[in-house]
PDB file of C-alpha atoms and ligand atoms in Angstrom:
ATOM      1  CA  MET A   1      51.718 175.967  69.214  1.00  0.00           C
ATOM      2  CA  THR A   2      52.162 178.474  66.456  1.00  0.00           C
ATOM      3  CA  GLY A   3      53.589 176.784  63.352  1.00  0.00           C
ATOM      4  CA  PRO A   4      52.078 176.482  59.891  1.00  0.00           C
ATOM      5  CA  ALA A   5      48.603 174.967  59.842  1.00  0.00           C
ATOM      6  CA  ARG A   6      49.411 172.948  56.767  1.00  0.00           C
ATOM      7  CA  SER A   7      52.692 171.566  55.575  1.00  0.00           C
ATOM      8  CA  PRO A   8      53.857 172.935  52.181  1.00  0.00           C
ATOM      9  CA  ARG A   9      54.199 169.556  50.536  1.00  0.00           C
ATOM     10  CA  GLY A  10      52.440 166.921  48.536  1.00  0.00           C
ATOM     11  CA  SER A  11      51.811 163.348  49.621  1.00  0.00           C
ATOM     12  CA  VAL A  12      55.530 162.687  50.158  1.00  0.00           C
ATOM     13  CA  ARG A  13      56.847 164.117  53.418  1.00  0.00           C
ATOM     14  CA  HIS A  14      60.151 165.972  53.278  1.00  0.00           C
ATOM     15  CA  LEU A  15      62.032 167.434  56.242  1.00  0.00           C
ATOM     16  CA  ILE A  16      64.314 170.109  54.898  1.00  0.00           C
ATOM     17  CA  SER A  17      63.470 172.848  57.393  1.00  0.00           C
ATOM     18  CA  ILE A  18      61.647 172.942  60.713  1.00  0.00           C
ATOM     19  CA  ASN A  19      59.312 175.276  58.816  1.00  0.00           C
ATOM     20  CA  ASP A  20      58.200 172.263  56.734  1.00  0.00           C
ATOM     21  CA  LEU A  21      56.553 170.739  59.802  1.00  0.00           C
ATOM     22  CA  THR A  22      53.064 171.457  61.032  1.00  0.00           C
ATOM     23  CA  ASP A  23      52.615 171.707  64.783  1.00  0.00           C
ATOM     24  CA  GLU A  24      51.100 168.213  64.685  1.00  0.00           C
ATOM     25  CA  ASP A  25      54.158 166.890  62.832  1.00  0.00           C
ATOM     26  CA  LEU A  26      56.561 168.542  65.261  1.00  0.00           C
ATOM     27  CA  ARG A  27      54.800 167.335  68.390  1.00  0.00           C
ATOM     28  CA  SER A  28      54.452 163.815  66.986  1.00  0.00           C
ATOM     29  CA  ILE A  29      58.120 163.460  65.983  1.00  0.00           C
ATOM     30  CA  VAL A  30      59.339 164.782  69.335  1.00  0.00           C
ATOM     31  CA  ALA A  31      56.958 162.582  71.314  1.00  0.00           C
ATOM     32  CA  ARG A  32      57.809 159.502  69.266  1.00  0.00           C
ATOM     33  CA  GLY A  33      61.528 160.201  69.707  1.00  0.00           C
ATOM     34  CA  ALA A  34      61.038 160.241  73.464  1.00  0.00           C
ATOM     35  CA  ARG A  35      59.080 156.978  73.217  1.00  0.00           C
ATOM     36  CA  PHE A  36      61.821 155.311  71.178  1.00  0.00           C
ATOM     37  CA  ARG A  37      64.273 156.466  73.844  1.00  0.00           C
ATOM     38  CA  ALA A  38      62.088 155.121  76.640  1.00  0.00           C
ATOM     39  CA  GLY A  39      61.506 151.824  74.828  1.00  0.00           C
ATOM     40  CA  THR A  40      57.741 152.354  74.725  1.00  0.00           C
ATOM     41  CA  ALA A  41      57.319 153.032  71.006  1.00  0.00           C
ATOM     42  CA  GLY A  42      56.033 149.561  70.269  1.00  0.00           C
ATOM     43  CA  PRO A  43      57.530 146.466  68.682  1.00  0.00           C
ATOM     44  CA  GLU A  44      56.713 147.333  65.062  1.00  0.00           C
ATOM     45  CA  ARG A  45      59.283 147.637  62.300  1.00  0.00           C
ATOM     46  CA  PRO A  46      57.542 150.362  60.280  1.00  0.00           C
ATOM     47  CA  LEU A  47      60.278 150.557  57.657  1.00  0.00           C
ATOM     48  CA  ALA A  48      60.425 146.822  56.890  1.00  0.00           C
ATOM     49  CA  GLY A  49      60.949 146.415  53.148  1.00  0.00           C
ATOM     50  CA  ASP A  50      62.150 150.013  52.702  1.00  0.00           C
ATOM     51  CA  VAL A  51      65.558 151.123  51.522  1.00  0.00           C
ATOM     52  CA  VAL A  52      67.005 154.338  52.979  1.00  0.00           C
ATOM     53  CA  GLY A  53      69.816 156.223  51.247  1.00  0.00           C
ATOM     54  CA  ILE A  54      72.391 157.840  53.525  1.00  0.00           C
ATOM     55  CA  TYR A  55      74.293 160.488  51.556  1.00  0.00           C
ATOM     56  CA  PHE A  56      76.885 162.563  53.418  1.00  0.00           C
ATOM     57  CA  ARG A  57      79.057 165.068  51.590  1.00  0.00           C
ATOM     58  CA  LYS A  58      80.393 166.353  54.909  1.00  0.00           C
ATOM     59  CA  THR A  59      81.905 164.609  57.906  1.00  0.00           C
ATOM     60  CA  SER A  60      79.558 163.319  60.595  1.00  0.00           C
ATOM     61  CA  THR A  61      79.809 161.050  63.594  1.00  0.00           C
ATOM     62  CA  ARG A  62      76.391 161.372  65.246  1.00  0.00           C
ATOM     63  CA  THR A  63      73.876 162.151  62.522  1.00  0.00           C
ATOM     64  CA  ARG A  64      75.129 159.613  60.007  1.00  0.00           C
ATOM     65  CA  THR A  65      75.347 156.868  62.609  1.00  0.00           C
ATOM     66  CA  ALA A  66      71.976 157.845  64.092  1.00  0.00           C
ATOM     67  CA  PHE A  67      70.091 157.594  60.797  1.00  0.00           C
ATOM     68  CA  SER A  68      71.936 154.456  59.695  1.00  0.00           C
ATOM     69  CA  SER A  69      71.416 152.654  62.984  1.00  0.00           C
ATOM     70  CA  GLY A  70      67.886 154.009  63.328  1.00  0.00           C
ATOM     71  CA  ALA A  71      66.851 152.855  59.848  1.00  0.00           C
ATOM     72  CA  LEU A  72      68.232 149.370  60.466  1.00  0.00           C
ATOM     73  CA  ARG A  73      66.446 149.141  63.827  1.00  0.00           C
ATOM     74  CA  LEU A  74      63.178 150.095  62.114  1.00  0.00           C
ATOM     75  CA  GLY A  75      63.571 147.239  59.647  1.00  0.00           C
ATOM     76  CA  ALA A  76      64.895 149.137  56.623  1.00  0.00           C
ATOM     77  CA  GLN A  77      68.012 148.402  54.650  1.00  0.00           C
ATOM     78  CA  ILE A  78      70.423 151.201  53.861  1.00  0.00           C
ATOM     79  CA  VAL A  79      72.621 152.329  50.991  1.00  0.00           C
ATOM     80  CA  SER A  80      75.428 154.704  51.997  1.00  0.00           C
ATOM     81  CA  TYR A  81      77.104 157.290  49.772  1.00  0.00           C
ATOM     82  CA  GLY A  82      80.166 159.341  50.635  1.00  0.00           C
ATOM     83  CA  PRO A  83      81.166 162.685  49.119  1.00  0.00           C
ATOM     84  CA  ASP A  84      82.815 161.176  46.037  1.00  0.00           C
ATOM     85  CA  ASP A  85      80.265 158.520  45.109  1.00  0.00           C
ATOM     86  CA  LEU A  86      77.483 160.106  43.060  1.00  0.00           C
ATOM     87  CA  GLN A  87      77.460 161.373  39.483  1.00  0.00           C
ATOM     88  CA  LEU A  88      76.586 164.771  40.912  1.00  0.00           C
ATOM     89  CA  ASN A  89      80.360 165.176  40.978  1.00  0.00           C
ATOM     90  CA  THR A  90      80.514 164.756  37.196  1.00  0.00           C
ATOM     91  CA  GLY A  91      77.715 167.178  36.460  1.00  0.00           C
ATOM     92  CA  GLU A  92      74.449 165.227  36.761  1.00  0.00           C
ATOM     93  CA  THR A  93      71.781 167.565  38.060  1.00  0.00           C
ATOM     94  CA  HIS A  94      70.256 167.309  41.510  1.00  0.00           C
ATOM     95  CA  GLU A  95      66.814 166.992  39.949  1.00  0.00           C
ATOM     96  CA  ASP A  96      67.896 164.016  37.808  1.00  0.00           C
ATOM     97  CA  THR A  97      69.681 162.480  40.784  1.00  0.00           C
ATOM     98  CA  GLY A  98      66.566 162.776  42.943  1.00  0.00           C
ATOM     99  CA  ALA A  99      64.326 161.441  40.172  1.00  0.00           C
ATOM    100  CA  VAL A 100      66.495 158.328  39.735  1.00  0.00           C
ATOM    101  CA  MET A 101      66.984 157.669  43.459  1.00  0.00           C
ATOM    102  CA  SER A 102      63.254 158.067  44.070  1.00  0.00           C
ATOM    103  CA  ARG A 103      62.640 154.945  41.951  1.00  0.00           C
ATOM    104  CA  MET A 104      64.889 152.872  44.212  1.00  0.00           C
ATOM    105  CA  LEU A 105      64.761 154.463  47.673  1.00  0.00           C
ATOM    106  CA  GLU A 106      61.909 155.344  50.001  1.00  0.00           C
ATOM    107  CA  VAL A 107      63.895 157.945  51.965  1.00  0.00           C
ATOM    108  CA  LEU A 108      67.104 159.871  51.288  1.00  0.00           C
ATOM    109  CA  VAL A 109      68.918 161.353  54.293  1.00  0.00           C
ATOM    110  CA  ALA A 110      71.438 163.902  53.036  1.00  0.00           C
ATOM    111  CA  ARG A 111      74.081 166.200  54.471  1.00  0.00           C
ATOM    112  CA  THR A 112      74.999 168.650  51.749  1.00  0.00           C
ATOM    113  CA  ALA A 113      77.701 171.230  51.264  1.00  0.00           C
ATOM    114  CA  ALA A 114      77.093 174.962  51.254  1.00  0.00           C
ATOM    115  CA  ASP A 115      73.969 175.312  49.140  1.00  0.00           C
ATOM    116  CA  PRO A 116      70.725 174.546  51.017  1.00  0.00           C
ATOM    117  CA  GLY A 117      68.873 174.602  47.684  1.00  0.00           C
ATOM    118  CA  GLU A 118      70.442 171.264  46.795  1.00  0.00           C
ATOM    119  CA  LEU A 119      68.028 169.438  49.081  1.00  0.00           C
ATOM    120  CA  ARG A 120      64.988 171.136  47.555  1.00  0.00           C
ATOM    121  CA  MET A 121      66.220 170.039  44.121  1.00  0.00           C
ATOM    122  CA  LEU A 122      66.659 166.441  45.308  1.00  0.00           C
ATOM    123  CA  ALA A 123      63.125 166.668  46.708  1.00  0.00           C
ATOM    124  CA  ALA A 124      61.653 167.780  43.367  1.00  0.00           C
ATOM    125  CA  GLN A 125      60.019 164.381  42.785  1.00  0.00           C
ATOM    126  CA  ASP A 126      56.951 162.735  44.257  1.00  0.00           C
ATOM    127  CA  ARG A 127      58.149 159.316  45.439  1.00  0.00           C
ATOM    128  CA  MET A 128      61.006 159.638  47.928  1.00  0.00           C
ATOM    129  CA  SER A 129      61.218 161.603  51.197  1.00  0.00           C
ATOM    130  CA  VAL A 130      64.267 163.816  51.589  1.00  0.00           C
ATOM    131  CA  VAL A 131      65.629 164.561  55.083  1.00  0.00           C
ATOM    132  CA  ASN A 132      68.090 167.367  55.762  1.00  0.00           C
ATOM    133  CA  ALA A 133      70.868 165.896  57.892  1.00  0.00           C
ATOM    134  CA  MET A 134      72.433 169.372  58.070  1.00  0.00           C
ATOM    135  CA  SER A 135      72.901 172.051  55.481  1.00  0.00           C
ATOM    136  CA  ALA A 136      74.782 175.306  55.792  1.00  0.00           C
ATOM    137  CA  ASP A 137      71.674 177.203  56.845  1.00  0.00           C
ATOM    138  CA  GLU A 138      69.822 174.796  59.139  1.00  0.00           C
ATOM    139  CA  HIS A 139      70.179 171.574  61.131  1.00  0.00           C
ATOM    140  CA  PRO A 140      66.546 170.549  61.668  1.00  0.00           C
ATOM    141  CA  THR A 141      67.171 167.009  62.897  1.00  0.00           C
ATOM    142  CA  GLN A 142      69.415 168.480  65.618  1.00  0.00           C
ATOM    143  CA  ALA A 143      66.533 170.627  66.873  1.00  0.00           C
ATOM    144  CA  LEU A 144      64.243 167.589  66.883  1.00  0.00           C
ATOM    145  CA  THR A 145      66.868 165.732  68.898  1.00  0.00           C
ATOM    146  CA  ASP A 146      67.146 168.657  71.279  1.00  0.00           C
ATOM    147  CA  LEU A 147      63.390 168.884  71.858  1.00  0.00           C
ATOM    148  CA  THR A 148      63.244 165.103  72.323  1.00  0.00           C
ATOM    149  CA  THR A 149      65.965 165.468  74.951  1.00  0.00           C
ATOM    150  CA  LEU A 150      64.083 168.278  76.700  1.00  0.00           C
ATOM    151  CA  LEU A 151      60.837 166.298  76.699  1.00  0.00           C
ATOM    152  CA  GLY A 152      62.582 163.225  78.072  1.00  0.00           C
ATOM    153  CA  HIS A 153      64.384 165.187  80.788  1.00  0.00           C
ATOM    154  CA  PHE A 154      61.700 167.631  81.929  1.00  0.00           C
ATOM    155  CA  GLY A 155      58.549 165.783  80.850  1.00  0.00           C
ATOM    156  CA  ARG A 156      57.475 168.933  78.995  1.00  0.00           C
ATOM    157  CA  ILE A 157      58.768 171.604  76.659  1.00  0.00           C
ATOM    158  CA  ASP A 158      56.171 174.301  77.308  1.00  0.00           C
ATOM    159  CA  GLY A 159      57.442 176.943  79.697  1.00  0.00           C
ATOM    160  CA  LEU A 160      61.139 176.027  79.537  1.00  0.00           C
ATOM    161  CA  ARG A 161      63.743 178.790  79.665  1.00  0.00           C
ATOM    162  CA  VAL A 162      66.747 178.136  77.418  1.00  0.00           C
ATOM    163  CA  LEU A 163      69.968 180.163  77.263  1.00  0.00           C
ATOM    164  CA  TYR A 164      71.830 179.655  73.974  1.00  0.00           C
ATOM    165  CA  VAL A 165      75.405 180.990  73.985  1.00  0.00           C
ATOM    166  CA  GLY A 166      77.627 181.026  70.897  1.00  0.00           C
ATOM    167  CA  GLU A 167      77.376 181.446  67.158  1.00  0.00           C
ATOM    168  CA  GLY A 168      73.953 181.870  65.552  1.00  0.00           C
ATOM    169  CA  ASN A 169      74.667 178.869  63.361  1.00  0.00           C
ATOM    170  CA  ASN A 170      72.532 176.183  61.733  1.00  0.00           C
ATOM    171  CA  THR A 171      71.877 174.456  65.074  1.00  0.00           C
ATOM    172  CA  ALA A 172      70.809 177.746  66.680  1.00  0.00           C
ATOM    173  CA  THR A 173      68.600 178.511  63.697  1.00  0.00           C
ATOM    174  CA  ALA A 174      66.729 175.214  63.940  1.00  0.00           C
ATOM    175  CA  LEU A 175      66.410 175.526  67.719  1.00  0.00           C
ATOM    176  CA  ALA A 176      64.939 179.027  67.399  1.00  0.00           C
ATOM    177  CA  LEU A 177      62.432 177.900  64.766  1.00  0.00           C
ATOM    178  CA  ALA A 178      61.360 174.897  66.849  1.00  0.00           C
ATOM    179  CA  LEU A 179      61.372 176.131  70.450  1.00  0.00           C
ATOM    180  CA  THR A 180      59.375 179.287  69.731  1.00  0.00           C
ATOM    181  CA  ARG A 181      56.476 177.040  68.661  1.00  0.00           C
ATOM    182  CA  TYR A 182      55.990 175.962  72.286  1.00  0.00           C
ATOM    183  CA  ALA A 183      53.852 177.924  74.724  1.00  0.00           C
ATOM    184  CA  GLY A 184      55.561 179.944  77.408  1.00  0.00           C
ATOM    185  CA  THR A 185      59.107 179.105  76.368  1.00  0.00           C
ATOM    186  CA  HIS A 186      61.843 181.723  76.537  1.00  0.00           C
ATOM    187  CA  LEU A 187      64.901 181.509  74.291  1.00  0.00           C
ATOM    188  CA  GLU A 188      67.698 183.887  75.319  1.00  0.00           C
ATOM    189  CA  VAL A 189      70.294 183.985  72.540  1.00  0.00           C
ATOM    190  CA  ARG A 190      73.704 185.507  73.273  1.00  0.00           C
ATOM    191  CA  THR A 191      75.790 185.608  70.125  1.00  0.00           C
ATOM    192  CA  PRO A 192      79.119 187.323  69.363  1.00  0.00           C
ATOM    193  CA  PRO A 193      78.759 190.574  67.408  1.00  0.00           C
ATOM    194  CA  GLY A 194      78.709 189.767  63.707  1.00  0.00           C
ATOM    195  CA  TYR A 195      77.865 186.105  64.358  1.00  0.00           C
ATOM    196  CA  GLY A 196      74.194 186.310  65.286  1.00  0.00           C
ATOM    197  CA  LEU A 197      71.131 184.539  64.002  1.00  0.00           C
ATOM    198  CA  PRO A 198      70.322 185.367  60.361  1.00  0.00           C
ATOM    199  CA  ASP A 199      67.898 188.317  60.255  1.00  0.00           C
ATOM    200  CA  GLU A 200      65.155 186.353  58.501  1.00  0.00           C
ATOM    201  CA  ILE A 201      65.368 183.539  61.048  1.00  0.00           C
ATOM    202  CA  ARG A 202      65.170 185.953  63.990  1.00  0.00           C
ATOM    203  CA  ALA A 203      62.181 187.622  62.332  1.00  0.00           C
ATOM    204  CA  THR A 204      60.406 184.320  61.639  1.00  0.00           C
ATOM    205  CA  ALA A 205      61.050 182.934  65.116  1.00  0.00           C
ATOM    206  CA  SER A 206      60.075 186.214  66.802  1.00  0.00           C
ATOM    207  CA  ALA A 207      56.840 186.429  64.819  1.00  0.00           C
ATOM    208  CA  GLN A 208      56.069 182.830  65.656  1.00  0.00           C
ATOM    209  CA  ALA A 209      56.760 183.493  69.346  1.00  0.00           C
ATOM    210  CA  ALA A 210      54.565 186.596  69.277  1.00  0.00           C
ATOM    211  CA  ARG A 211      51.640 184.636  67.825  1.00  0.00           C
ATOM    212  CA  GLY A 212      51.763 182.418  70.891  1.00  0.00           C
ATOM    213  CA  THR A 213      53.190 182.945  74.356  1.00  0.00           C
ATOM    214  CA  ALA A 214      56.869 182.199  73.679  1.00  0.00           C
ATOM    215  CA  THR A 215      59.557 184.876  73.793  1.00  0.00           C
ATOM    216  CA  LEU A 216      62.877 185.259  71.999  1.00  0.00           C
ATOM    217  CA  CYS A 217      65.625 187.723  72.885  1.00  0.00           C
ATOM    218  CA  GLU A 218      68.987 188.032  71.154  1.00  0.00           C
ATOM    219  CA  ARG A 219      71.883 190.179  72.367  1.00  0.00           C
ATOM    220  CA  HIS A 220      75.538 190.355  71.416  1.00  0.00           C
ATOM    221  CA  ASP A 221      77.080 190.501  74.883  1.00  0.00           C
ATOM    222  CA  MET A 222      77.103 188.473  78.086  1.00  0.00           C
ATOM    223  CA  VAL A 223      76.043 191.178  80.532  1.00  0.00           C
ATOM    224  CA  ASP A 224      72.693 191.558  82.345  1.00  0.00           C
ATOM    225  CA  LEU A 225      71.827 187.915  81.890  1.00  0.00           C
ATOM    226  CA  PRO A 226      68.483 187.006  83.378  1.00  0.00           C
ATOM    227  CA  GLY A 227      68.471 183.944  85.633  1.00  0.00           C
ATOM    228  CA  ASN A 228      66.437 180.848  86.297  1.00  0.00           C
ATOM    229  CA  PHE A 229      67.286 179.114  83.066  1.00  0.00           C
ATOM    230  CA  ASP A 230      66.392 175.444  82.753  1.00  0.00           C
ATOM    231  CA  VAL A 231      68.986 174.847  80.038  1.00  0.00           C
ATOM    232  CA  VAL A 232      72.317 176.329  78.998  1.00  0.00           C
ATOM    233  CA  TYR A 233      73.178 175.336  75.425  1.00  0.00           C
ATOM    234  CA  THR A 234      76.211 175.919  73.252  1.00  0.00           C
ATOM    235  CA  THR A 235      77.785 174.594  70.050  1.00  0.00           C
ATOM    236  CA  ARG A 236      81.347 174.532  68.829  1.00  0.00           C
ATOM    237  CA  TRP A 237      82.707 177.787  67.503  1.00  0.00           C
ATOM    238  CA  GLN A 238      83.939 176.377  64.196  1.00  0.00           C
ATOM    239  CA  THR A 239      80.667 175.063  62.839  1.00  0.00           C
ATOM    240  CA  THR A 240      81.256 172.117  60.495  1.00  0.00           C
ATOM    241  CA  GLY A 241      84.950 172.519  61.245  1.00  0.00           C
ATOM    242  CA  THR A 242      85.301 175.579  59.044  1.00  0.00           C
ATOM    243  CA  SER A 243      87.471 178.479  60.177  1.00  0.00           C
ATOM    244  CA  LYS A 244      86.346 182.080  60.015  1.00  0.00           C
ATOM    245  CA  PRO A 245      87.798 184.722  57.680  1.00  0.00           C
ATOM    246  CA  ASP A 246      88.240 187.286  60.481  1.00  0.00           C
ATOM    247  CA  PRO A 247      91.701 186.609  62.009  1.00  0.00           C
ATOM    248  CA  ASN A 248      90.466 188.099  65.339  1.00  0.00           C
ATOM    249  CA  TRP A 249      87.399 185.911  65.682  1.00  0.00           C
ATOM    250  CA  ARG A 250      88.673 184.107  68.777  1.00  0.00           C
ATOM    251  CA  GLU A 251      88.886 187.402  70.687  1.00  0.00           C
ATOM    252  CA  ILE A 252      85.297 188.158  69.699  1.00  0.00           C
ATOM    253  CA  PHE A 253      84.095 184.721  70.796  1.00  0.00           C
ATOM    254  CA  ALA A 254      86.125 184.519  74.042  1.00  0.00           C
ATOM    255  CA  PRO A 255      83.519 186.193  76.316  1.00  0.00           C
ATOM    256  CA  PHE A 256      80.950 183.646  75.116  1.00  0.00           C
ATOM    257  CA  GLN A 257      82.690 180.585  76.540  1.00  0.00           C
ATOM    258  CA  VAL A 258      80.337 178.560  78.760  1.00  0.00           C
ATOM    259  CA  THR A 259      81.818 178.253  82.244  1.00  0.00           C
ATOM    260  CA  THR A 260      80.379 177.301  85.630  1.00  0.00           C
ATOM    261  CA  ALA A 261      79.874 181.029  86.322  1.00  0.00           C
ATOM    262  CA  LEU A 262      76.724 180.865  84.183  1.00  0.00           C
ATOM    263  CA  TRP A 263      75.150 178.605  86.805  1.00  0.00           C
ATOM    264  CA  ALA A 264      75.211 181.327  89.480  1.00  0.00           C
ATOM    265  CA  GLY A 265      71.781 182.570  88.428  1.00  0.00           C
ATOM    266  CA  SER A 266      70.485 179.202  87.248  1.00  0.00           C
ATOM    267  CA  PRO A 267      71.644 176.610  89.778  1.00  0.00           C
ATOM    268  CA  ASN A 268      69.342 173.897  88.455  1.00  0.00           C
ATOM    269  CA  ALA A 269      70.109 174.348  84.759  1.00  0.00           C
ATOM    270  CA  ILE A 270      71.234 171.418  82.674  1.00  0.00           C
ATOM    271  CA  PHE A 271      73.925 171.788  80.024  1.00  0.00           C
ATOM    272  CA  MET A 272      73.405 170.748  76.402  1.00  0.00           C
ATOM    273  CA  HIS A 273      75.805 170.669  73.459  1.00  0.00           C
ATOM    274  CA  ASP A 274      75.154 169.268  69.997  1.00  0.00           C
ATOM    275  CA  LEU A 275      78.753 167.933  69.807  1.00  0.00           C
ATOM    276  CA  PRO A 276      81.434 167.587  68.651  1.00  0.00           C
ATOM    277  CA  ALA A 277      82.910 169.758  71.409  1.00  0.00           C
ATOM    278  CA  HIS A 278      86.211 171.506  71.832  1.00  0.00           C
ATOM    279  CA  ARG A 279      86.915 171.628  75.550  1.00  0.00           C
ATOM    280  CA  GLY A 280      88.551 174.921  76.459  1.00  0.00           C
ATOM    281  CA  GLU A 281      86.961 176.786  73.555  1.00  0.00           C
ATOM    282  CA  GLU A 282      83.168 177.117  73.589  1.00  0.00           C
ATOM    283  CA  VAL A 283      82.870 175.239  76.902  1.00  0.00           C
ATOM    284  CA  THR A 284      85.149 174.276  79.744  1.00  0.00           C
ATOM    285  CA  ALA A 285      85.799 170.609  80.464  1.00  0.00           C
ATOM    286  CA  GLU A 286      84.411 171.249  83.952  1.00  0.00           C
ATOM    287  CA  VAL A 287      81.000 172.020  82.447  1.00  0.00           C
ATOM    288  CA  LEU A 288      80.932 169.492  79.599  1.00  0.00           C
ATOM    289  CA  ASP A 289      82.044 166.626  81.822  1.00  0.00           C
ATOM    290  CA  GLY A 290      80.304 167.942  84.937  1.00  0.00           C
ATOM    291  CA  PRO A 291      77.117 166.924  86.726  1.00  0.00           C
ATOM    292  CA  ALA A 292      74.832 169.333  84.857  1.00  0.00           C
ATOM    293  CA  SER A 293      75.812 168.027  81.420  1.00  0.00           C
ATOM    294  CA  ILE A 294      73.468 165.757  79.491  1.00  0.00           C
ATOM    295  CA  ALA A 295      75.375 166.233  76.221  1.00  0.00           C
ATOM    296  CA  PHE A 296      76.042 162.534  75.709  1.00  0.00           C
ATOM    297  CA  ASP A 297      72.441 161.537  76.441  1.00  0.00           C
ATOM    298  CA  GLN A 298      71.537 164.208  73.916  1.00  0.00           C
ATOM    299  CA  ALA A 299      73.899 162.575  71.400  1.00  0.00           C
ATOM    300  CA  GLU A 300      72.236 159.187  71.940  1.00  0.00           C
ATOM    301  CA  ASN A 301      68.892 160.838  71.368  1.00  0.00           C
ATOM    302  CA  LYS A 302      69.974 161.592  67.823  1.00  0.00           C
ATOM    303  CA  MET A 303      69.269 157.953  67.035  1.00  0.00           C
ATOM    304  CA  HIS A 304      65.895 157.849  68.787  1.00  0.00           C
ATOM    305  CA  SER A 305      64.874 161.081  67.119  1.00  0.00           C
ATOM    306  CA  ALA A 306      66.132 159.837  63.736  1.00  0.00           C
ATOM    307  CA  MET A 307      63.868 156.814  64.130  1.00  0.00           C
ATOM    308  CA  ALA A 308      60.937 159.140  64.792  1.00  0.00           C
ATOM    309  CA  VAL A 309      61.815 161.201  61.699  1.00  0.00           C
ATOM    310  CA  LEU A 310      62.058 158.122  59.482  1.00  0.00           C
ATOM    311  CA  GLU A 311      58.783 156.759  60.862  1.00  0.00           C
ATOM    312  CA  TRP A 312      57.111 160.132  60.202  1.00  0.00           C
ATOM    313  CA  CYS A 313      58.440 160.152  56.624  1.00  0.00           C
ATOM    314  CA  ARG A 314      56.771 156.829  55.916  1.00  0.00           C
ATOM    315  CA  ARG A 315      53.653 157.012  58.101  1.00  0.00           C
ATOM    316  CA  GLY A 316      53.033 160.623  58.982  1.00  0.00           C
ATOM    317  CA  PRO A 317      52.284 161.816  62.492  1.00  0.00           C
ATOM    318  CA  VAL A 318      51.365 159.022  64.868  1.00  0.00           C
ATOM    319  CA  ALA A 319      47.969 159.604  66.483  1.00  0.00           C
ATOM    320  CA  GLY A 320      48.155 160.042  70.233  1.00  0.00           C
ATOM    321  CA  SER A 321      51.939 160.009  70.169  1.00  0.00           C
TER     322      SER A 321
HETATM  323  N1   CP B   1      75.679 167.251  66.080  1.00  0.00           N
HETATM  324  C1   CP B   1      75.992 166.688  64.899  1.00  0.00           C
HETATM  325  O1   CP B   1      75.340 166.952  63.878  1.00  0.00           O
HETATM  326  O2   CP B   1      77.026 165.804  64.936  1.00  0.00           O
HETATM  327  P1   CP B   1      77.720 165.157  63.645  1.00  0.00           P
HETATM  328  O3   CP B   1      78.284 166.303  62.825  1.00  0.00           O
HETATM  329  O4   CP B   1      78.771 164.258  64.190  1.00  0.00           O
HETATM  330  O5   CP B   1      76.663 164.430  62.879  1.00  0.00           O
END
């Protein structure tokens, strides 16, 4: 693997970006997620006595439920905050908010609004772990879920060929940063023109791939697709439910709809989707509800992966995981 040798953090573990994880951290969280899914993680309740804050300023079905249910299953108690609950809304700073919460919570799982810097400000204390449950720029716990799903399905991640079709959004960003750490993987990204991966993410992921044996290719069309993919992956076109300023965006996205035609060159590929889905937009119902789709197993894995993230926050990487 090709990630940072040392995590840029103190004794408290934060997960705000995939880039915060060492290769050991990443492998451990993914392996533990697969073990929680398989029921072989052990009978311990590693978060017994802990209190986990669940703060969501944006809507969520999977991630919020996954971390809430996961924390409870690990023995923690939870405190939930909606978008209107904290004094952040009346002007208290993120740093003060984090400092106060850190005296009462062991972990804060937060989905913020537009500014990814909010999470770093909440993490500017040395007592409480902060987990990014999706910010505008990155969705790291989705990538951990996705790798957990790949490991559970294929028994390996090394060498897998993944075709990502759709917007270069926060899910795509996290996937690119995570998958390119694994040897021999190929990530083919097909994004609509003007809606690609952020330049700095493509550069970071490409450099990471080049240091190892992974490859990353991004194009803005759907022609000359290579074949033999193990996975076809898409996400909804209106990330976080927000519409796009360009009135013609649907015409630009239309060629990137995932249909069964994509399976012509990859007959054994599975289909993944981070959900929620809009059948008839980014993917046809035939694909999402068809035999190749593991999207709902993937959704369940959000909870198993959340448990692995919470365990890592409190205990660090599990030896031999
Ligand atoms: N995939 C995902 O993050 O789903 P939610 O928005 O429902 O949490």
